[in-house]
PDB file of C-alpha atoms in Angstrom:
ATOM      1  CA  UNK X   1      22.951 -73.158   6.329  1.00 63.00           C
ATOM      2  CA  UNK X   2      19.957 -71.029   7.459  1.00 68.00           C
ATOM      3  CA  UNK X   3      22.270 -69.392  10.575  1.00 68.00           C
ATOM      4  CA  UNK X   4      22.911 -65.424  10.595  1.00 64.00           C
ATOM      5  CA  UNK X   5      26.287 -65.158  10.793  1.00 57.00           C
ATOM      6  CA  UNK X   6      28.410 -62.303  12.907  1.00 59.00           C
ATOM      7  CA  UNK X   7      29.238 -59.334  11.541  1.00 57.00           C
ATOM      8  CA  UNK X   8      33.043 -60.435  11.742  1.00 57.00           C
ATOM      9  CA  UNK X   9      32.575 -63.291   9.132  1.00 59.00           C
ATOM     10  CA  UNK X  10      29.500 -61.271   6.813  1.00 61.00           C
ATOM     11  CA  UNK X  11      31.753 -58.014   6.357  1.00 63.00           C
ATOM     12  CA  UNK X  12      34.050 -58.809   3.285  1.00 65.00           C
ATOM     13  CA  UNK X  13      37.536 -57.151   3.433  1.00 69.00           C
ATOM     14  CA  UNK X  14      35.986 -54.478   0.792  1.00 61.00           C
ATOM     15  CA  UNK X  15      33.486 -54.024   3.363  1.00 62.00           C
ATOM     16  CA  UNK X  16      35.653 -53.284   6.004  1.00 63.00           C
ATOM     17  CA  UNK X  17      37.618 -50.362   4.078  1.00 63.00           C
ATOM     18  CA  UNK X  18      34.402 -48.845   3.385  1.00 60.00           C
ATOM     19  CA  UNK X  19      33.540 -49.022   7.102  1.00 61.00           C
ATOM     20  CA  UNK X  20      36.863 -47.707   7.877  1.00 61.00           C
ATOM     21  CA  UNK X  21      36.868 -44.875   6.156  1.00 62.00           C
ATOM     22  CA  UNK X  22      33.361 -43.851   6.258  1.00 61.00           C
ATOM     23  CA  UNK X  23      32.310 -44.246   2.736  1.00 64.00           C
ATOM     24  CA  UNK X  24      29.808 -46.488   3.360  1.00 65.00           C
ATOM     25  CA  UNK X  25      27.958 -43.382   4.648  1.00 71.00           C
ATOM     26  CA  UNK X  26      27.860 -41.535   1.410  1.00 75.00           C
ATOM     27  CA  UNK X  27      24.391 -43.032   0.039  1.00 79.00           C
ATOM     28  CA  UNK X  28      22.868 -41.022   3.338  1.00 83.00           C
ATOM     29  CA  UNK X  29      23.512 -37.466   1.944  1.00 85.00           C
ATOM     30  CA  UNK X  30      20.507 -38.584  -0.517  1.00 88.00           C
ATOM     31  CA  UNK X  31      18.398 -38.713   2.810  1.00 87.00           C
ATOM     32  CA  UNK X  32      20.128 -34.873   3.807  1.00 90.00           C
ATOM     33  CA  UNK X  33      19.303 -33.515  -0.012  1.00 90.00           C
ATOM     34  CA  UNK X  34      15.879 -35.193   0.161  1.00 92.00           C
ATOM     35  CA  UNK X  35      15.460 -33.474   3.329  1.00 91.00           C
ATOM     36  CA  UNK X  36      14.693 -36.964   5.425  1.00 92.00           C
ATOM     37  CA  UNK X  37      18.084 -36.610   7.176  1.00 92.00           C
ATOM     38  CA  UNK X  38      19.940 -33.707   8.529  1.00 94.00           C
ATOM     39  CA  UNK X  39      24.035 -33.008   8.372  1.00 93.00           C
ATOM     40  CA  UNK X  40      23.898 -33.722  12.095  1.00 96.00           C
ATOM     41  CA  UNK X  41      21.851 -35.248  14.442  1.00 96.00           C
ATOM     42  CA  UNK X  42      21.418 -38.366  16.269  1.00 96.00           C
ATOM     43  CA  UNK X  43      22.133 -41.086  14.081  1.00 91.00           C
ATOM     44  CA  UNK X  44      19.340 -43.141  12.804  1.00 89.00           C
ATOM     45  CA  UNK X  45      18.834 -46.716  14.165  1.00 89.00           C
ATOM     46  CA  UNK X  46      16.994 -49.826  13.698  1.00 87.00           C
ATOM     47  CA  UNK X  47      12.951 -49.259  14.130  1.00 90.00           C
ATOM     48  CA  UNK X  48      13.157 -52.915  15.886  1.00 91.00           C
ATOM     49  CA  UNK X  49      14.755 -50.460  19.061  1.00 90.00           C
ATOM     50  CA  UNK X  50      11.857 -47.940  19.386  1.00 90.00           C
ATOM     51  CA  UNK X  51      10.202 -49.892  21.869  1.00 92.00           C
ATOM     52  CA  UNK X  52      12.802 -50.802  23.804  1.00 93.00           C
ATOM     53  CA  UNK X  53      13.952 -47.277  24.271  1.00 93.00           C
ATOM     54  CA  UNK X  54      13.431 -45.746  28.204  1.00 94.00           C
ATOM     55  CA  UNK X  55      11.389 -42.484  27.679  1.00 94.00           C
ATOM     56  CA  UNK X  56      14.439 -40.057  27.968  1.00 95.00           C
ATOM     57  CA  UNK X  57      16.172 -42.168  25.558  1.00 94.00           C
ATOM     58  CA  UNK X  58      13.175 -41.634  22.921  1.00 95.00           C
ATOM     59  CA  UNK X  59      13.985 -38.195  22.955  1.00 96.00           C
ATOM     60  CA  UNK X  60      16.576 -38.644  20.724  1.00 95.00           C
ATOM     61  CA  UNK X  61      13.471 -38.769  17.773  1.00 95.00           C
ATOM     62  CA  UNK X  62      12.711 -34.796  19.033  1.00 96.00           C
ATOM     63  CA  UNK X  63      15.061 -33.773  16.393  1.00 96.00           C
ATOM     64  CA  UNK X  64      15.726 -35.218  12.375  1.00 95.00           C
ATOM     65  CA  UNK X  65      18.683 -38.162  12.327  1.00 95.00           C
ATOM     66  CA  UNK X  66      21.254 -37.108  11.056  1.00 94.00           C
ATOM     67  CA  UNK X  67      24.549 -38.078   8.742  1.00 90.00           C
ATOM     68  CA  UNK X  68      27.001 -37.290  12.166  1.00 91.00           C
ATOM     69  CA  UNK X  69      26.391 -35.938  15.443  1.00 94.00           C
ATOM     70  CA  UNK X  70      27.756 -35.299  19.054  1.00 96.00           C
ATOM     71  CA  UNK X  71      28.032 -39.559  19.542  1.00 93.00           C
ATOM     72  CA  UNK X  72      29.931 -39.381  16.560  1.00 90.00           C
ATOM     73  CA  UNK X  73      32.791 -37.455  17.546  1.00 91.00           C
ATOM     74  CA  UNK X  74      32.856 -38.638  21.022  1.00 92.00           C
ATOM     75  CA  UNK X  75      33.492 -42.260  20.301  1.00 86.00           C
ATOM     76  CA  UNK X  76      31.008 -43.626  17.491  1.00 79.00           C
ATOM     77  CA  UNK X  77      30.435 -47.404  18.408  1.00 79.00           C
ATOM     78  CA  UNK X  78      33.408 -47.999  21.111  1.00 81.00           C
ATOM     79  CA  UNK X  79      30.722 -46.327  23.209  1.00 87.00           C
ATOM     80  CA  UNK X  80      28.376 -48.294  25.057  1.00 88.00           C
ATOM     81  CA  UNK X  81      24.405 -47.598  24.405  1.00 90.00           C
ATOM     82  CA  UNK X  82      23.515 -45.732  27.508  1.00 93.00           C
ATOM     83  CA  UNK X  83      26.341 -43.116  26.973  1.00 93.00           C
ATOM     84  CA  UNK X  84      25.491 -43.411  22.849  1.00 93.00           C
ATOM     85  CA  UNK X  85      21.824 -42.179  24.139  1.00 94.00           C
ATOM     86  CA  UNK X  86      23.533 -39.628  26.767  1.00 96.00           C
ATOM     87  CA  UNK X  87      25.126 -38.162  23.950  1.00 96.00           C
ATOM     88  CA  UNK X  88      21.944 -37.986  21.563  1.00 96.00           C
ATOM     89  CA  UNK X  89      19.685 -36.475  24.352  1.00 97.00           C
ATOM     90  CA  UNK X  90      22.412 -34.145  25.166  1.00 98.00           C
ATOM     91  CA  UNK X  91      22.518 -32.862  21.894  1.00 98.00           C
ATOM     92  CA  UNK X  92      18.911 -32.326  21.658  1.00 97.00           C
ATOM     93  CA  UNK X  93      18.970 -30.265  24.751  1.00 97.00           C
ATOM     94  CA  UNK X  94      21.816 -28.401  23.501  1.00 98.00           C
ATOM     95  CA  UNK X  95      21.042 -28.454  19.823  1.00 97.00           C
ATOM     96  CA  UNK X  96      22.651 -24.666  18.190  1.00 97.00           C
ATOM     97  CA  UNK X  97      23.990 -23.915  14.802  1.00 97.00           C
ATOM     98  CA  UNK X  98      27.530 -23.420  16.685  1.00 97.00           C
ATOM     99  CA  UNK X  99      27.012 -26.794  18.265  1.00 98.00           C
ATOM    100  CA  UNK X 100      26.494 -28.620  14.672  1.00 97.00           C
ATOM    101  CA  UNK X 101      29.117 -26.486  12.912  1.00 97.00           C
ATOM    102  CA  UNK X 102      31.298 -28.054  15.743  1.00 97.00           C
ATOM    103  CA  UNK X 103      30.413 -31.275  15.385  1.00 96.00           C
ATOM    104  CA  UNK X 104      31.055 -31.115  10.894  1.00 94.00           C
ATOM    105  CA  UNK X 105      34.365 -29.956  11.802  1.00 94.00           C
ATOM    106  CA  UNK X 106      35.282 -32.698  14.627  1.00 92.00           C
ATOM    107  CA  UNK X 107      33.892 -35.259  12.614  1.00 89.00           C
ATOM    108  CA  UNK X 108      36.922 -35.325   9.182  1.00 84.00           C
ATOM    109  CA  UNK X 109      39.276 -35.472  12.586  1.00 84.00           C
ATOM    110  CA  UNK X 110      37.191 -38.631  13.571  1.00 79.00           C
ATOM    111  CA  UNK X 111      36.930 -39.995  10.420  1.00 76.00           C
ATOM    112  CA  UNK X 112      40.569 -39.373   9.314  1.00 78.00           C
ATOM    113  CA  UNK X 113      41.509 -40.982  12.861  1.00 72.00           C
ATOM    114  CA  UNK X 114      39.413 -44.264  12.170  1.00 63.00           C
ATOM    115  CA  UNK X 115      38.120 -44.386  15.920  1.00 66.00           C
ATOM    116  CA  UNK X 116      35.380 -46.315  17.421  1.00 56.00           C
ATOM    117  CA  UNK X 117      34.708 -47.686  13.969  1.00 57.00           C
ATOM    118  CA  UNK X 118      33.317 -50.833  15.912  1.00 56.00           C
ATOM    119  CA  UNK X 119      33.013 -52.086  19.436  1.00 54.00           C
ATOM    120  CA  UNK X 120      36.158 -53.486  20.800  1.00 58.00           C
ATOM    121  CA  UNK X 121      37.017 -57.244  19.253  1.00 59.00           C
ATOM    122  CA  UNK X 122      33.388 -56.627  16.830  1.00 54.00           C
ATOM    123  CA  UNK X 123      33.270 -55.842  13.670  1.00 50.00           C
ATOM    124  CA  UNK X 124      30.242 -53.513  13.926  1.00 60.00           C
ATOM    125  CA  UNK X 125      28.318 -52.753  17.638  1.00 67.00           C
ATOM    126  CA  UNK X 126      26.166 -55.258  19.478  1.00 71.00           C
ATOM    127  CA  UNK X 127      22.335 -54.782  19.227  1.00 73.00           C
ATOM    128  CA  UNK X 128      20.390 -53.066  21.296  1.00 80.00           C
ATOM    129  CA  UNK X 129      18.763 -55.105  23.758  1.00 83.00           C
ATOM    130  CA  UNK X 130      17.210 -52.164  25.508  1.00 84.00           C
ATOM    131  CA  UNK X 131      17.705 -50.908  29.339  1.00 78.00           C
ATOM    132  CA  UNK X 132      14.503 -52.278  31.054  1.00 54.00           C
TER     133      UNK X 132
END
């Protein structure tokens, strides 16, 4: 009827077990192998948020996106933005090959766990409105 519907009633039940268990992030290691990605790293978003990003928060583009990273493993989208961006421009500061060795081995725990999949009572995470 010309409406966008929410994520709750667009995400088929397929859908969901894909989102559950992460397979719905498998296309992305064509990014990695193509070299447009990176194993870990801030995890690319919507270009529709770049200008509502606060300057610290643009940081997060001073490294490649990547497939998982530091967000990832410390609570994906139950998180709220602000600490989602926290986390990304924490890792940039702190970026090491120990650090993202870390962060490939936390992330089977936090995809066998099936955490922070999805915002509390969402199917997916809220958009980004920005912090202005």
């Amino acid at each position: 009827m010309g409406e966008l519907l929410v994520d709750d009633h667009r995400l088929p039940s397929f859908g969901r077990f894909l989102r559950s268990t992460s397979l719905d992030e498998l296309p992305e290691l064509f990014n990695v192998l193509l070299g447009n990605m990176s194993l870990v790293g801030p995890r690319p978003l919507l270009e529709r948020y770049l200008d509502r990003y606060t300057s610290n928060q643009l940081r997060r583009h001073n490294v490649k996106p990547g497939l998982t990273g530091w967000a990832q493993i410390n609570g994906r989208n139950a998180i709220t933005w602000q600490e989602r961006f926290i986390l990304d421009v924490w890792y940039v500061d702190n970026l090491s090959f120990i650090l993202d060795i870390k962060i490939i081995l936390r992330t089977f725990g936090a995809i066998l766990g099936r955490k922070g999949i999805s915002q509390p009572g969402k199917a997916t995470i809220d958009e980004f409105m920005g912090d202005h």
